[in-house]
């Protein structure tokens, strides 16, 4: 399990950020309006906003804009929720099935780049949480997620609430500095052992026919049997996922960029693939006609 967690923690996405033309000095060459980054999948995109703006500072019309307030990322006219992990956004919105990506990789030199946009307005898109006080707000939101996850797991948020100031800072610095040992040492104080877990902190991300997140209440066991991913997905999305034993023909579940079998135990998946916010994020990837044909 430790090896799997390390691979998840070190997973990266190649991201190209293109800033809105209205924000740059007229006549600026397009390639100077692009920023290329490798961003950890298990992180928040917005954490890297100050770095992106620093790289663009010489082409911005107004270099006095706040490093967080009023900015948002988007993809094909859909804004990206800053409060969702980067990898989850990519898996949910890119519309690419992992198996199909691999099949379409023609050479070893092929690099998949996620192209997104960066915009700024006084009024941000409806439905997006405004960032008013920068990194501190992001940290507070993240810790609130852990409080929720802790309550779901243990029936109480005591494990998070009782963390010392030093532990809390070490926990957050583990995210910022990509220090997996520091992060894991604190998360292990919150996440109970396999036999003690009550419910699974789960978020299911759907993009069609609308972008939304489903957060069902899921017991780790049902009638002394481990609850499987397929059971939950069939209950929430019967139109896409058949009853236990059937093979889905319309959609696949993706977790941390990995296509996951429906028969897997949710508890096992949680321990191996839990995200930085204490939740197990499942992205629903619709199967294309091209893949069905194969």
CSV table of C-alpha atoms in Angstrom, one decimal:
chain,number,residue,atom,x,y,z
A,1,UNK,CA,0.0,0.0,0.0
A,2,UNK,CA,2.8,2.4,0.8
A,3,UNK,CA,4.3,2.0,-2.7
A,4,UNK,CA,0.9,2.7,-4.3
A,5,UNK,CA,0.4,5.8,-2.1
A,6,UNK,CA,3.9,7.1,-3.1
A,7,UNK,CA,3.1,6.7,-6.8
A,8,UNK,CA,-0.2,8.6,-6.3
A,9,UNK,CA,1.5,11.3,-4.4
A,10,UNK,CA,4.2,11.8,-7.0
A,11,UNK,CA,1.8,11.7,-10.0
A,12,UNK,CA,2.1,14.9,-12.2
A,13,UNK,CA,0.1,16.5,-15.0
A,14,UNK,CA,1.6,18.6,-17.8
A,15,UNK,CA,-0.5,21.8,-17.9
A,16,UNK,CA,-0.5,24.6,-20.3
A,17,UNK,CA,-2.1,27.8,-19.0
A,18,UNK,CA,-3.1,30.4,-21.6
A,19,UNK,CA,-4.1,33.8,-20.2
A,20,UNK,CA,-7.1,35.8,-21.5
A,21,UNK,CA,-6.0,38.1,-24.4
A,22,UNK,CA,-7.8,41.0,-22.8
A,23,UNK,CA,-5.4,40.9,-19.8
A,24,UNK,CA,-2.2,41.2,-21.8
A,25,UNK,CA,-0.4,44.1,-23.4
A,26,UNK,CA,-1.6,44.5,-27.0
A,27,UNK,CA,0.8,43.0,-29.6
A,28,UNK,CA,2.3,40.5,-27.1
A,29,UNK,CA,3.3,37.3,-29.0
A,30,UNK,CA,1.0,34.4,-28.2
A,31,UNK,CA,3.7,32.1,-26.9
A,32,UNK,CA,4.6,34.7,-24.3
A,33,UNK,CA,1.0,34.4,-22.9
A,34,UNK,CA,1.5,30.7,-22.1
A,35,UNK,CA,2.8,29.1,-19.0
A,36,UNK,CA,3.9,25.4,-18.9
A,37,UNK,CA,3.9,23.6,-15.6
A,38,UNK,CA,4.1,20.1,-14.1
A,39,UNK,CA,1.5,20.1,-11.3
A,40,UNK,CA,0.9,17.3,-8.8
A,41,UNK,CA,-2.4,15.5,-9.5
A,42,UNK,CA,-3.1,15.4,-5.8
A,43,UNK,CA,-3.0,19.1,-5.2
A,44,UNK,CA,-5.0,22.3,-5.8
A,45,UNK,CA,-4.5,24.1,-9.1
A,46,UNK,CA,-5.1,27.5,-7.4
A,47,UNK,CA,-2.0,27.0,-5.1
A,48,UNK,CA,0.1,27.6,-8.3
A,49,UNK,CA,-1.7,30.8,-9.3
A,50,UNK,CA,1.0,33.2,-7.8
A,51,UNK,CA,3.7,31.2,-9.7
A,52,UNK,CA,1.8,31.5,-12.9
A,53,UNK,CA,1.2,35.2,-12.5
A,54,UNK,CA,4.8,35.8,-11.7
A,55,UNK,CA,5.8,34.1,-15.0
A,56,UNK,CA,3.3,36.4,-16.8
A,57,UNK,CA,4.1,39.6,-15.0
A,58,UNK,CA,6.0,41.2,-18.0
A,59,UNK,CA,3.0,40.8,-20.3
A,60,UNK,CA,0.1,41.8,-18.0
A,61,UNK,CA,-1.6,45.2,-18.6
A,62,UNK,CA,-2.2,45.5,-14.9
A,63,UNK,CA,0.6,44.1,-12.7
A,64,UNK,CA,-1.1,45.2,-9.4
A,65,UNK,CA,-3.9,42.6,-9.6
A,66,UNK,CA,-4.3,40.5,-6.5
A,67,UNK,CA,-2.6,37.1,-6.7
A,68,UNK,CA,-5.9,35.2,-6.0
A,69,UNK,CA,-8.9,37.5,-6.0
A,70,UNK,CA,-10.9,37.6,-9.2
A,71,UNK,CA,-9.0,34.9,-11.0
A,72,UNK,CA,-10.4,31.6,-12.3
A,73,UNK,CA,-9.3,28.7,-14.5
A,74,UNK,CA,-11.4,27.3,-17.3
A,75,UNK,CA,-11.6,24.7,-20.0
A,76,UNK,CA,-13.7,25.0,-23.1
A,77,UNK,CA,-16.0,27.6,-21.5
A,78,UNK,CA,-16.4,25.6,-18.3
A,79,UNK,CA,-14.8,27.0,-15.2
A,80,UNK,CA,-12.7,24.8,-13.0
A,81,UNK,CA,-13.6,24.5,-9.3
A,82,UNK,CA,-10.4,25.5,-7.4
A,83,UNK,CA,-11.6,23.5,-4.4
A,84,UNK,CA,-11.3,20.1,-6.3
A,85,UNK,CA,-8.0,18.3,-6.7
A,86,UNK,CA,-6.2,18.9,-10.0
A,87,UNK,CA,-6.3,15.3,-11.0
A,88,UNK,CA,-10.0,15.0,-10.4
A,89,UNK,CA,-10.7,18.1,-12.6
A,90,UNK,CA,-8.6,16.6,-15.3
A,91,UNK,CA,-10.2,13.2,-15.2
A,92,UNK,CA,-13.7,14.6,-15.0
A,93,UNK,CA,-13.5,17.3,-17.6
A,94,UNK,CA,-10.9,16.2,-20.2
A,95,UNK,CA,-13.3,13.5,-21.5
A,96,UNK,CA,-10.4,11.2,-22.0
A,97,UNK,CA,-10.5,7.5,-20.9
A,98,UNK,CA,-7.1,6.3,-19.6
A,99,UNK,CA,-7.2,3.3,-21.8
A,100,UNK,CA,-7.9,5.4,-24.9
A,101,UNK,CA,-5.2,7.9,-24.0
A,102,UNK,CA,-2.6,5.0,-24.0
A,103,UNK,CA,-3.9,3.6,-27.2
A,104,UNK,CA,-3.6,7.0,-28.9
A,105,UNK,CA,0.0,7.5,-27.8
A,106,UNK,CA,1.9,6.9,-31.0
A,107,UNK,CA,5.5,7.3,-29.8
A,108,UNK,CA,7.5,7.4,-26.5
A,109,UNK,CA,8.1,11.1,-27.3
A,110,UNK,CA,4.3,11.9,-27.1
A,111,UNK,CA,3.5,14.2,-24.2
A,112,UNK,CA,-0.1,14.7,-23.1
A,113,UNK,CA,-0.7,18.4,-22.2
A,114,UNK,CA,-3.8,19.6,-20.5
A,115,UNK,CA,-4.6,23.1,-22.0
A,116,UNK,CA,-6.6,25.4,-19.8
A,117,UNK,CA,-7.3,29.2,-19.7
A,118,UNK,CA,-6.8,31.8,-17.0
A,119,UNK,CA,-9.3,34.7,-16.7
A,120,UNK,CA,-9.9,37.7,-14.4
A,121,UNK,CA,-13.0,39.7,-13.8
A,122,UNK,CA,-14.4,41.7,-10.9
A,123,UNK,CA,-17.3,39.2,-10.8
A,124,UNK,CA,-16.3,35.6,-10.9
A,125,UNK,CA,-18.6,32.9,-12.5
A,126,UNK,CA,-21.7,32.0,-10.5
A,127,UNK,CA,-21.2,28.9,-8.4
A,128,UNK,CA,-17.5,29.4,-7.8
A,129,UNK,CA,-16.2,30.0,-4.3
A,130,UNK,CA,-14.5,33.4,-4.3
A,131,UNK,CA,-11.0,33.6,-2.8
A,132,UNK,CA,-10.9,36.6,-0.5
A,133,UNK,CA,-7.8,36.0,1.6
A,134,UNK,CA,-5.4,33.9,-0.4
A,135,UNK,CA,-3.5,30.8,0.8
A,136,UNK,CA,-5.0,31.0,4.3
A,137,UNK,CA,-8.5,30.5,2.9
A,138,UNK,CA,-7.4,27.6,0.8
A,139,UNK,CA,-5.8,26.0,3.9
A,140,UNK,CA,-8.9,26.6,6.0
A,141,UNK,CA,-11.1,25.0,3.3
A,142,UNK,CA,-8.8,22.0,3.0
A,143,UNK,CA,-8.8,21.5,6.8
A,144,UNK,CA,-12.6,21.7,6.8
A,145,UNK,CA,-12.7,18.9,4.2
A,146,UNK,CA,-10.6,16.8,6.6
A,147,UNK,CA,-13.0,17.5,9.4
A,148,UNK,CA,-15.9,16.3,7.3
A,149,UNK,CA,-13.9,13.2,6.2
A,150,UNK,CA,-12.9,12.5,9.8
A,151,UNK,CA,-16.5,12.6,10.9
A,152,UNK,CA,-17.6,10.3,8.1
A,153,UNK,CA,-14.8,7.8,8.9
A,154,UNK,CA,-15.0,7.9,12.7
A,155,UNK,CA,-18.4,9.3,13.7
A,156,UNK,CA,-16.6,12.3,15.2
A,157,UNK,CA,-14.2,15.0,14.1
A,158,UNK,CA,-12.2,14.6,17.3
A,159,UNK,CA,-9.1,13.3,15.6
A,160,UNK,CA,-8.7,16.4,13.5
A,161,UNK,CA,-9.9,18.9,16.2
A,162,UNK,CA,-7.3,17.5,18.7
A,163,UNK,CA,-4.3,18.0,16.3
A,164,UNK,CA,-1.7,20.3,17.8
A,165,UNK,CA,-0.9,23.5,16.0
A,166,UNK,CA,2.5,22.0,15.1
A,167,UNK,CA,0.8,18.9,13.6
A,168,UNK,CA,-1.7,21.0,11.7
A,169,UNK,CA,1.0,23.1,10.1
A,170,UNK,CA,3.1,20.0,9.3
A,171,UNK,CA,0.0,18.5,7.6
A,172,UNK,CA,-0.5,21.6,5.4
A,173,UNK,CA,3.2,22.0,4.7
A,174,UNK,CA,3.2,18.4,3.5
A,175,UNK,CA,0.8,19.4,0.8
A,176,UNK,CA,2.7,22.6,-0.2
A,177,UNK,CA,6.1,21.1,-0.1
A,178,UNK,CA,5.1,17.7,-1.5
A,179,UNK,CA,6.5,16.0,1.6
A,180,UNK,CA,4.7,12.7,1.6
A,181,UNK,CA,6.2,11.5,4.9
A,182,UNK,CA,5.1,14.6,6.8
A,183,UNK,CA,1.6,14.3,5.2
A,184,UNK,CA,1.2,10.6,5.9
A,185,UNK,CA,2.4,10.8,9.5
A,186,UNK,CA,-0.5,13.2,10.3
A,187,UNK,CA,-3.2,11.6,8.1
A,188,UNK,CA,-2.5,8.3,9.8
A,189,UNK,CA,-3.7,9.9,13.1
A,190,UNK,CA,-7.1,10.7,11.4
A,191,UNK,CA,-7.8,7.6,9.3
A,192,UNK,CA,-8.8,4.6,11.4
A,193,UNK,CA,-7.7,1.0,10.8
A,194,UNK,CA,-9.5,-1.2,8.4
A,195,UNK,CA,-11.8,-2.8,11.0
A,196,UNK,CA,-12.7,0.5,12.6
A,197,UNK,CA,-13.8,2.5,9.6
A,198,UNK,CA,-17.5,3.3,9.7
A,199,UNK,CA,-18.3,5.1,6.4
A,200,UNK,CA,-16.4,6.1,3.3
A,201,UNK,CA,-15.8,9.8,2.5
A,202,UNK,CA,-16.8,9.6,-1.1
A,203,UNK,CA,-17.3,12.2,-3.9
A,204,UNK,CA,-18.5,11.2,-7.4
A,205,UNK,CA,-17.8,13.7,-10.1
A,206,UNK,CA,-20.3,13.8,-13.1
A,207,UNK,CA,-19.8,16.0,-16.1
A,208,UNK,CA,-22.7,14.9,-18.3
A,209,UNK,CA,-25.5,15.8,-18.7
A,210,UNK,CA,-24.4,18.5,-16.2
A,211,UNK,CA,-21.3,19.2,-14.1
A,212,UNK,CA,-22.1,18.2,-10.5
A,213,UNK,CA,-20.7,16.3,-7.5
A,214,UNK,CA,-22.6,13.5,-5.7
A,215,UNK,CA,-21.7,12.8,-2.1
A,216,UNK,CA,-23.6,9.7,-1.0
A,217,UNK,CA,-23.6,8.2,2.4
A,218,UNK,CA,-21.7,4.9,2.1
A,219,UNK,CA,-21.2,2.3,4.8
A,220,UNK,CA,-17.8,0.5,4.7
A,221,UNK,CA,-19.6,-2.8,5.1
A,222,UNK,CA,-23.2,-4.0,4.4
A,223,UNK,CA,-24.4,-7.2,6.1
A,224,UNK,CA,-20.8,-7.9,7.1
A,225,UNK,CA,-19.7,-7.7,3.5
A,226,UNK,CA,-17.4,-5.0,2.1
A,227,UNK,CA,-19.3,-2.4,0.1
A,228,UNK,CA,-18.0,-2.4,-3.5
A,229,UNK,CA,-17.6,0.5,-5.9
A,230,UNK,CA,-20.0,-1.1,-8.3
A,231,UNK,CA,-22.8,-1.3,-5.7
A,232,UNK,CA,-22.6,2.4,-5.0
A,233,UNK,CA,-22.3,3.4,-8.7
A,234,UNK,CA,-25.3,1.3,-9.6
A,235,UNK,CA,-27.4,2.9,-6.8
A,236,UNK,CA,-26.4,6.4,-7.8
A,237,UNK,CA,-26.2,6.0,-11.6
A,238,UNK,CA,-28.3,2.9,-12.6
A,239,UNK,CA,-28.5,4.3,-16.2
A,240,UNK,CA,-24.8,3.8,-16.6
A,241,UNK,CA,-23.8,1.0,-14.2
A,242,UNK,CA,-25.5,-2.4,-14.1
A,243,UNK,CA,-26.1,-4.5,-11.0
A,244,UNK,CA,-23.2,-6.4,-9.5
A,245,UNK,CA,-21.7,-8.8,-12.0
A,246,UNK,CA,-22.6,-6.8,-15.1
A,247,UNK,CA,-20.2,-5.1,-17.4
A,248,UNK,CA,-20.8,-1.3,-17.9
A,249,UNK,CA,-21.2,-0.3,-21.5
A,250,UNK,CA,-21.7,3.4,-21.1
A,251,UNK,CA,-19.3,4.7,-18.4
A,252,UNK,CA,-16.2,3.8,-16.4
A,253,UNK,CA,-15.1,4.9,-12.9
A,254,UNK,CA,-11.7,6.7,-12.8
A,255,UNK,CA,-9.8,7.3,-9.5
A,256,UNK,CA,-6.5,9.1,-9.5
A,257,UNK,CA,-6.2,8.6,-13.3
A,258,UNK,CA,-6.7,4.8,-13.0
A,259,UNK,CA,-9.6,2.8,-14.4
A,260,UNK,CA,-10.9,0.9,-11.4
A,261,UNK,CA,-12.8,-2.5,-11.5
A,262,UNK,CA,-16.3,-2.2,-10.1
A,263,UNK,CA,-15.9,-5.3,-7.8
A,264,UNK,CA,-13.2,-3.6,-5.7
A,265,UNK,CA,-14.0,-2.9,-2.1
A,266,UNK,CA,-14.5,0.9,-1.4
A,267,UNK,CA,-12.6,0.6,1.8
A,268,UNK,CA,-9.6,-0.9,0.0
A,269,UNK,CA,-9.8,1.8,-2.6
A,270,UNK,CA,-10.0,4.5,0.0
A,271,UNK,CA,-6.8,3.4,1.8
A,272,UNK,CA,-4.9,3.1,-1.5
A,273,UNK,CA,-6.3,6.1,-3.4
A,274,UNK,CA,-7.6,8.6,-0.9
A,275,UNK,CA,-6.9,12.2,-2.0
A,276,UNK,CA,-5.2,15.1,-0.2
A,277,UNK,CA,-8.5,16.3,1.3
A,278,UNK,CA,-9.4,13.0,3.0
A,279,UNK,CA,-12.0,12.0,0.3
A,280,UNK,CA,-12.0,9.3,-2.3
A,281,UNK,CA,-12.8,11.1,-5.6
A,282,UNK,CA,-14.4,9.0,-8.4
A,283,UNK,CA,-14.7,10.6,-11.9
A,284,UNK,CA,-17.3,9.2,-14.2
A,285,UNK,CA,-15.8,8.8,-17.7
A,286,UNK,CA,-18.4,8.1,-20.4
A,287,UNK,CA,-17.2,5.5,-22.9
A,288,UNK,CA,-16.9,6.8,-26.5
A,289,UNK,CA,-18.4,5.1,-29.5
A,290,UNK,CA,-14.8,4.7,-30.7
A,291,UNK,CA,-13.9,2.6,-27.7
A,292,UNK,CA,-17.1,0.6,-27.8
A,293,UNK,CA,-16.3,-0.3,-31.4
A,294,UNK,CA,-13.0,-1.7,-30.3
